[in-house]
PDB file of N, CA and C in Angstrom:
ATOM      1  N   UNK A 896      54.218 108.429 -45.750  1.00 88.00           N
ATOM      2  CA  UNK A 896      55.498 107.932 -46.195  1.00 88.00           C
ATOM      3  C   UNK A 896      55.996 106.960 -45.136  1.00 88.00           C
ATOM      4  N   UNK A 897      56.398 105.787 -45.624  1.00 94.00           N
ATOM      5  CA  UNK A 897      56.971 104.777 -44.706  1.00 94.00           C
ATOM      6  C   UNK A 897      58.353 105.233 -44.279  1.00 94.00           C
ATOM      7  N   UNK A 898      58.727 104.832 -43.052  1.00 97.00           N
ATOM      8  CA  UNK A 898      60.057 105.203 -42.581  1.00 97.00           C
ATOM      9  C   UNK A 898      60.525 104.209 -41.521  1.00 97.00           C
ATOM     10  N   UNK A 899      61.800 104.209 -41.243  1.00 97.00           N
ATOM     11  CA  UNK A 899      62.359 103.300 -40.263  1.00 97.00           C
ATOM     12  C   UNK A 899      62.813 104.051 -39.004  1.00 97.00           C
ATOM     13  N   UNK A 900      62.223 105.218 -38.774  1.00 98.00           N
ATOM     14  CA  UNK A 900      62.624 106.044 -37.685  1.00 98.00           C
ATOM     15  C   UNK A 900      62.472 105.364 -36.313  1.00 98.00           C
ATOM     16  N   UNK A 901      61.349 104.695 -36.093  1.00 97.00           N
ATOM     17  CA  UNK A 901      61.114 104.056 -34.820  1.00 97.00           C
ATOM     18  C   UNK A 901      62.185 102.975 -34.511  1.00 97.00           C
ATOM     19  N   UNK A 902      62.491 102.168 -35.505  1.00 97.00           N
ATOM     20  CA  UNK A 902      63.493 101.117 -35.265  1.00 97.00           C
ATOM     21  C   UNK A 902      64.882 101.718 -35.095  1.00 97.00           C
ATOM     22  N   UNK A 903      65.210 102.763 -35.830  1.00 98.00           N
ATOM     23  CA  UNK A 903      66.509 103.399 -35.675  1.00 98.00           C
ATOM     24  C   UNK A 903      66.634 104.021 -34.288  1.00 98.00           C
ATOM     25  N   UNK A 904      65.560 104.633 -33.855  1.00 98.00           N
ATOM     26  CA  UNK A 904      65.549 105.252 -32.533  1.00 98.00           C
ATOM     27  C   UNK A 904      65.687 104.197 -31.429  1.00 98.00           C
ATOM     28  N   UNK A 905      64.920 103.134 -31.578  1.00 97.00           N
ATOM     29  CA  UNK A 905      64.927 102.043 -30.566  1.00 97.00           C
ATOM     30  C   UNK A 905      66.286 101.350 -30.495  1.00 97.00           C
ATOM     31  N   UNK A 906      66.929 101.170 -31.650  1.00 97.00           N
ATOM     32  CA  UNK A 906      68.260 100.538 -31.667  1.00 97.00           C
ATOM     33  C   UNK A 906      69.257 101.285 -30.826  1.00 97.00           C
ATOM     34  N   UNK A 907      69.051 102.597 -30.723  1.00 97.00           N
ATOM     35  CA  UNK A 907      69.984 103.437 -29.975  1.00 97.00           C
ATOM     36  C   UNK A 907      69.537 103.643 -28.514  1.00 97.00           C
ATOM     37  N   UNK A 908      68.376 103.093 -28.169  1.00 98.00           N
ATOM     38  CA  UNK A 908      67.874 103.220 -26.802  1.00 98.00           C
ATOM     39  C   UNK A 908      67.339 104.603 -26.506  1.00 98.00           C
ATOM     40  N   UNK A 909      66.948 105.355 -27.543  1.00 98.00           N
ATOM     41  CA  UNK A 909      66.428 106.692 -27.393  1.00 98.00           C
ATOM     42  C   UNK A 909      64.899 106.667 -27.239  1.00 98.00           C
ATOM     43  N   UNK A 910      64.412 107.538 -26.384  1.00 98.00           N
ATOM     44  CA  UNK A 910      62.965 107.718 -26.306  1.00 98.00           C
ATOM     45  C   UNK A 910      62.546 108.715 -27.389  1.00 98.00           C
ATOM     46  N   UNK A 911      61.245 108.807 -27.596  1.00 98.00           N
ATOM     47  CA  UNK A 911      60.784 109.793 -28.575  1.00 98.00           C
ATOM     48  C   UNK A 911      61.161 111.182 -28.122  1.00 98.00           C
ATOM     49  N   UNK A 912      61.144 111.416 -26.829  1.00 98.00           N
ATOM     50  CA  UNK A 912      61.558 112.737 -26.291  1.00 98.00           C
ATOM     51  C   UNK A 912      63.013 113.028 -26.550  1.00 98.00           C
ATOM     52  N   UNK A 913      63.868 111.979 -26.375  1.00 98.00           N
ATOM     53  CA  UNK A 913      65.321 112.149 -26.652  1.00 98.00           C
ATOM     54  C   UNK A 913      65.519 112.597 -28.109  1.00 98.00           C
ATOM     55  N   UNK A 914      64.867 111.903 -29.018  1.00 98.00           N
ATOM     56  CA  UNK A 914      65.017 112.209 -30.434  1.00 98.00           C
ATOM     57  C   UNK A 914      64.472 113.611 -30.717  1.00 98.00           C
ATOM     58  N   UNK A 915      63.302 113.922 -30.145  1.00 98.00           N
ATOM     59  CA  UNK A 915      62.712 115.236 -30.384  1.00 98.00           C
ATOM     60  C   UNK A 915      63.644 116.351 -29.924  1.00 98.00           C
ATOM     61  N   UNK A 916      64.250 116.180 -28.757  1.00 98.00           N
ATOM     62  CA  UNK A 916      65.172 117.190 -28.259  1.00 98.00           C
ATOM     63  C   UNK A 916      66.370 117.359 -29.177  1.00 98.00           C
ATOM     64  N   UNK A 917      66.918 116.223 -29.701  1.00 98.00           N
ATOM     65  CA  UNK A 917      68.089 116.276 -30.583  1.00 98.00           C
ATOM     66  C   UNK A 917      67.730 116.989 -31.894  1.00 98.00           C
ATOM     67  N   UNK A 918      66.477 116.886 -32.289  1.00 98.00           N
ATOM     68  CA  UNK A 918      66.035 117.503 -33.579  1.00 98.00           C
ATOM     69  C   UNK A 918      65.435 118.894 -33.380  1.00 98.00           C
ATOM     70  N   UNK A 919      65.118 119.256 -32.179  1.00 98.00           N
ATOM     71  CA  UNK A 919      64.508 120.560 -31.934  1.00 98.00           C
ATOM     72  C   UNK A 919      63.020 120.590 -32.315  1.00 98.00           C
ATOM     73  N   UNK A 920      62.341 119.444 -32.166  1.00 98.00           N
ATOM     74  CA  UNK A 920      60.905 119.367 -32.466  1.00 98.00           C
ATOM     75  C   UNK A 920      60.216 118.789 -31.232  1.00 98.00           C
ATOM     76  N   UNK A 921      58.914 118.686 -31.284  1.00 98.00           N
ATOM     77  CA  UNK A 921      58.166 118.159 -30.162  1.00 98.00           C
ATOM     78  C   UNK A 921      58.130 116.610 -30.226  1.00 98.00           C
ATOM     79  N   UNK A 922      57.855 115.969 -29.110  1.00 98.00           N
ATOM     80  CA  UNK A 922      57.724 114.526 -29.056  1.00 98.00           C
ATOM     81  C   UNK A 922      56.557 114.101 -29.929  1.00 98.00           C
ATOM     82  N   UNK A 923      55.507 114.927 -29.978  1.00 98.00           N
ATOM     83  CA  UNK A 923      54.356 114.603 -30.786  1.00 98.00           C
ATOM     84  C   UNK A 923      54.720 114.591 -32.287  1.00 98.00           C
ATOM     85  N   UNK A 924      55.644 115.427 -32.705  1.00 98.00           N
ATOM     86  CA  UNK A 924      56.102 115.428 -34.086  1.00 98.00           C
ATOM     87  C   UNK A 924      56.826 114.138 -34.400  1.00 98.00           C
ATOM     88  N   UNK A 925      57.674 113.696 -33.505  1.00 98.00           N
ATOM     89  CA  UNK A 925      58.395 112.431 -33.695  1.00 98.00           C
ATOM     90  C   UNK A 925      57.396 111.292 -33.784  1.00 98.00           C
ATOM     91  N   UNK A 926      56.423 111.278 -32.901  1.00 98.00           N
ATOM     92  CA  UNK A 926      55.391 110.243 -32.894  1.00 98.00           C
ATOM     93  C   UNK A 926      54.627 110.223 -34.211  1.00 98.00           C
ATOM     94  N   UNK A 927      54.242 111.388 -34.697  1.00 98.00           N
ATOM     95  CA  UNK A 927      53.498 111.484 -35.935  1.00 98.00           C
ATOM     96  C   UNK A 927      54.298 111.004 -37.128  1.00 98.00           C
ATOM     97  N   UNK A 928      55.590 111.355 -37.155  1.00 98.00           N
ATOM     98  CA  UNK A 928      56.445 110.889 -38.255  1.00 98.00           C
ATOM     99  C   UNK A 928      56.592 109.367 -38.198  1.00 98.00           C
ATOM    100  N   UNK A 929      56.864 108.820 -37.009  1.00 97.00           N
ATOM    101  CA  UNK A 929      57.044 107.385 -36.872  1.00 97.00           C
ATOM    102  C   UNK A 929      55.770 106.607 -37.309  1.00 97.00           C
ATOM    103  N   UNK A 930      54.609 107.158 -37.056  1.00 96.00           N
ATOM    104  CA  UNK A 930      53.344 106.497 -37.392  1.00 96.00           C
ATOM    105  C   UNK A 930      52.809 106.861 -38.748  1.00 96.00           C
ATOM    106  N   UNK A 931      53.569 107.611 -39.537  1.00 94.00           N
ATOM    107  CA  UNK A 931      53.206 107.921 -40.921  1.00 94.00           C
ATOM    108  C   UNK A 931      52.059 108.927 -41.036  1.00 94.00           C
ATOM    109  N   UNK A 932      51.790 109.674 -39.958  1.00 96.00           N
ATOM    110  CA  UNK A 932      50.733 110.672 -39.989  1.00 96.00           C
ATOM    111  C   UNK A 932      51.284 112.036 -40.420  1.00 96.00           C
ATOM    112  N   UNK A 933      52.596 112.176 -40.466  1.00 96.00           N
ATOM    113  CA  UNK A 933      53.194 113.474 -40.800  1.00 96.00           C
ATOM    114  C   UNK A 933      54.475 113.204 -41.595  1.00 96.00           C
ATOM    115  N   UNK A 934      54.587 113.831 -42.726  1.00 95.00           N
ATOM    116  CA  UNK A 934      55.812 113.765 -43.527  1.00 95.00           C
ATOM    117  C   UNK A 934      56.670 114.970 -43.150  1.00 95.00           C
ATOM    118  N   UNK A 935      57.908 114.717 -42.727  1.00 97.00           N
ATOM    119  CA  UNK A 935      58.750 115.828 -42.329  1.00 97.00           C
ATOM    120  C   UNK A 935      59.104 116.729 -43.477  1.00 97.00           C
ATOM    121  N   UNK A 936      59.379 117.989 -43.176  1.00 97.00           N
ATOM    122  CA  UNK A 936      59.885 118.919 -44.179  1.00 97.00           C
ATOM    123  C   UNK A 936      61.248 118.408 -44.635  1.00 97.00           C
ATOM    124  N   UNK A 937      61.675 118.918 -45.757  1.00 96.00           N
ATOM    125  CA  UNK A 937      62.995 118.512 -46.275  1.00 96.00           C
ATOM    126  C   UNK A 937      64.121 118.848 -45.298  1.00 96.00           C
ATOM    127  N   UNK A 938      64.140 120.059 -44.726  1.00 98.00           N
ATOM    128  CA  UNK A 938      65.202 120.344 -43.753  1.00 98.00           C
ATOM    129  C   UNK A 938      65.181 119.380 -42.534  1.00 98.00           C
ATOM    130  N   UNK A 939      63.977 119.031 -42.066  1.00 98.00           N
ATOM    131  CA  UNK A 939      63.880 118.090 -40.967  1.00 98.00           C
ATOM    132  C   UNK A 939      64.343 116.678 -41.383  1.00 98.00           C
ATOM    133  N   UNK A 940      63.962 116.278 -42.565  1.00 98.00           N
ATOM    134  CA  UNK A 940      64.386 114.955 -43.052  1.00 98.00           C
ATOM    135  C   UNK A 940      65.906 114.901 -43.165  1.00 98.00           C
ATOM    136  N   UNK A 941      66.540 115.972 -43.615  1.00 98.00           N
ATOM    137  CA  UNK A 941      68.021 116.045 -43.686  1.00 98.00           C
ATOM    138  C   UNK A 941      68.600 116.013 -42.292  1.00 98.00           C
ATOM    139  N   UNK A 942      67.992 116.688 -41.326  1.00 98.00           N
ATOM    140  CA  UNK A 942      68.490 116.696 -39.940  1.00 98.00           C
ATOM    141  C   UNK A 942      68.411 115.291 -39.355  1.00 98.00           C
ATOM    142  N   UNK A 943      67.321 114.586 -39.642  1.00 98.00           N
ATOM    143  CA  UNK A 943      67.165 113.222 -39.154  1.00 98.00           C
ATOM    144  C   UNK A 943      68.264 112.320 -39.784  1.00 98.00           C
ATOM    145  N   UNK A 944      68.469 112.460 -41.053  1.00 98.00           N
ATOM    146  CA  UNK A 944      69.498 111.666 -41.745  1.00 98.00           C
ATOM    147  C   UNK A 944      70.867 111.942 -41.193  1.00 98.00           C
ATOM    148  N   UNK A 945      71.186 113.196 -40.958  1.00 98.00           N
ATOM    149  CA  UNK A 945      72.491 113.558 -40.372  1.00 98.00           C
ATOM    150  C   UNK A 945      72.651 112.960 -38.989  1.00 98.00           C
ATOM    151  N   UNK A 946      71.620 113.040 -38.184  1.00 98.00           N
ATOM    152  CA  UNK A 946      71.652 112.497 -36.814  1.00 98.00           C
ATOM    153  C   UNK A 946      71.980 111.015 -36.816  1.00 98.00           C
ATOM    154  N   UNK A 947      71.412 110.289 -37.738  1.00 98.00           N
ATOM    155  CA  UNK A 947      71.619 108.827 -37.796  1.00 98.00           C
ATOM    156  C   UNK A 947      72.757 108.470 -38.713  1.00 98.00           C
ATOM    157  N   UNK A 948      73.383 109.451 -39.358  1.00 98.00           N
ATOM    158  CA  UNK A 948      74.520 109.238 -40.283  1.00 98.00           C
ATOM    159  C   UNK A 948      74.093 108.258 -41.401  1.00 98.00           C
ATOM    160  N   UNK A 949      72.919 108.523 -41.941  1.00 98.00           N
ATOM    161  CA  UNK A 949      72.387 107.725 -43.056  1.00 98.00           C
ATOM    162  C   UNK A 949      71.860 108.663 -44.145  1.00 98.00           C
ATOM    163  N   UNK A 950      71.652 108.117 -45.340  1.00 97.00           N
ATOM    164  CA  UNK A 950      71.032 108.871 -46.392  1.00 97.00           C
ATOM    165  C   UNK A 950      69.525 108.940 -46.149  1.00 97.00           C
ATOM    166  N   UNK A 951      68.883 109.992 -46.616  1.00 96.00           N
ATOM    167  CA  UNK A 951      67.430 110.157 -46.441  1.00 96.00           C
ATOM    168  C   UNK A 951      66.705 108.928 -46.965  1.00 96.00           C
ATOM    169  N   UNK A 952      67.140 108.397 -48.114  1.00 95.00           N
ATOM    170  CA  UNK A 952      66.469 107.239 -48.716  1.00 95.00           C
ATOM    171  C   UNK A 952      66.634 105.960 -47.893  1.00 95.00           C
ATOM    172  N   UNK A 953      67.581 105.948 -46.957  1.00 96.00           N
ATOM    173  CA  UNK A 953      67.751 104.805 -46.077  1.00 96.00           C
ATOM    174  C   UNK A 953      66.805 104.858 -44.901  1.00 96.00           C
ATOM    175  N   UNK A 954      66.194 105.994 -44.667  1.00 97.00           N
ATOM    176  CA  UNK A 954      65.265 106.176 -43.571  1.00 97.00           C
ATOM    177  C   UNK A 954      63.837 106.280 -44.056  1.00 97.00           C
ATOM    178  N   UNK A 955      63.610 107.035 -45.143  1.00 96.00           N
ATOM    179  CA  UNK A 955      62.291 107.271 -45.646  1.00 96.00           C
ATOM    180  C   UNK A 955      62.094 106.528 -46.998  1.00 96.00           C
ATOM    181  N   UNK A 956      60.904 105.945 -47.149  1.00 91.00           N
ATOM    182  CA  UNK A 956      60.583 105.195 -48.340  1.00 91.00           C
ATOM    183  C   UNK A 956      59.321 105.763 -48.979  1.00 91.00           C
ATOM    184  N   UNK A 957      59.471 106.264 -50.174  1.00 81.00           N
ATOM    185  CA  UNK A 957      58.327 106.809 -50.887  1.00 81.00           C
ATOM    186  C   UNK A 957      57.530 105.639 -51.423  1.00 81.00           C
ATOM    187  N   UNK A 958      56.357 105.421 -50.820  1.00 73.00           N
ATOM    188  CA  UNK A 958      55.531 104.276 -51.184  1.00 73.00           C
ATOM    189  C   UNK A 958      55.115 104.288 -52.658  1.00 73.00           C
ATOM    190  N   UNK A 959      55.107 105.430 -53.287  1.00 62.00           N
ATOM    191  CA  UNK A 959      54.686 105.527 -54.670  1.00 62.00           C
ATOM    192  C   UNK A 959      55.617 104.849 -55.637  1.00 62.00           C
ATOM    193  N   UNK A 960      56.872 104.618 -55.196  1.00 51.00           N
ATOM    194  CA  UNK A 960      57.845 104.002 -56.087  1.00 51.00           C
ATOM    195  C   UNK A 960      57.801 102.470 -56.042  1.00 51.00           C
ATOM    196  N   UNK A 961      56.928 101.925 -55.218  1.00 48.00           N
ATOM    197  CA  UNK A 961      56.840 100.463 -55.085  1.00 48.00           C
ATOM    198  C   UNK A 961      55.788  99.894 -55.945  1.00 48.00           C
TER     199      UNK A 961
END
């Protein structure tokens, strides 16, 4: 699943570790999500959206709809 997590994180000057700590996950999980190797669970996707004050669909893009 495509996502804009890396750019959102970078815009705020956060490291992957900063984001991981804010979400309660590992840095490796953040890296895997950013690189499209791991699709987050629905609760984690909601937590990411809340953290960035955006809708899930503004962060994650289901490639199947394109």
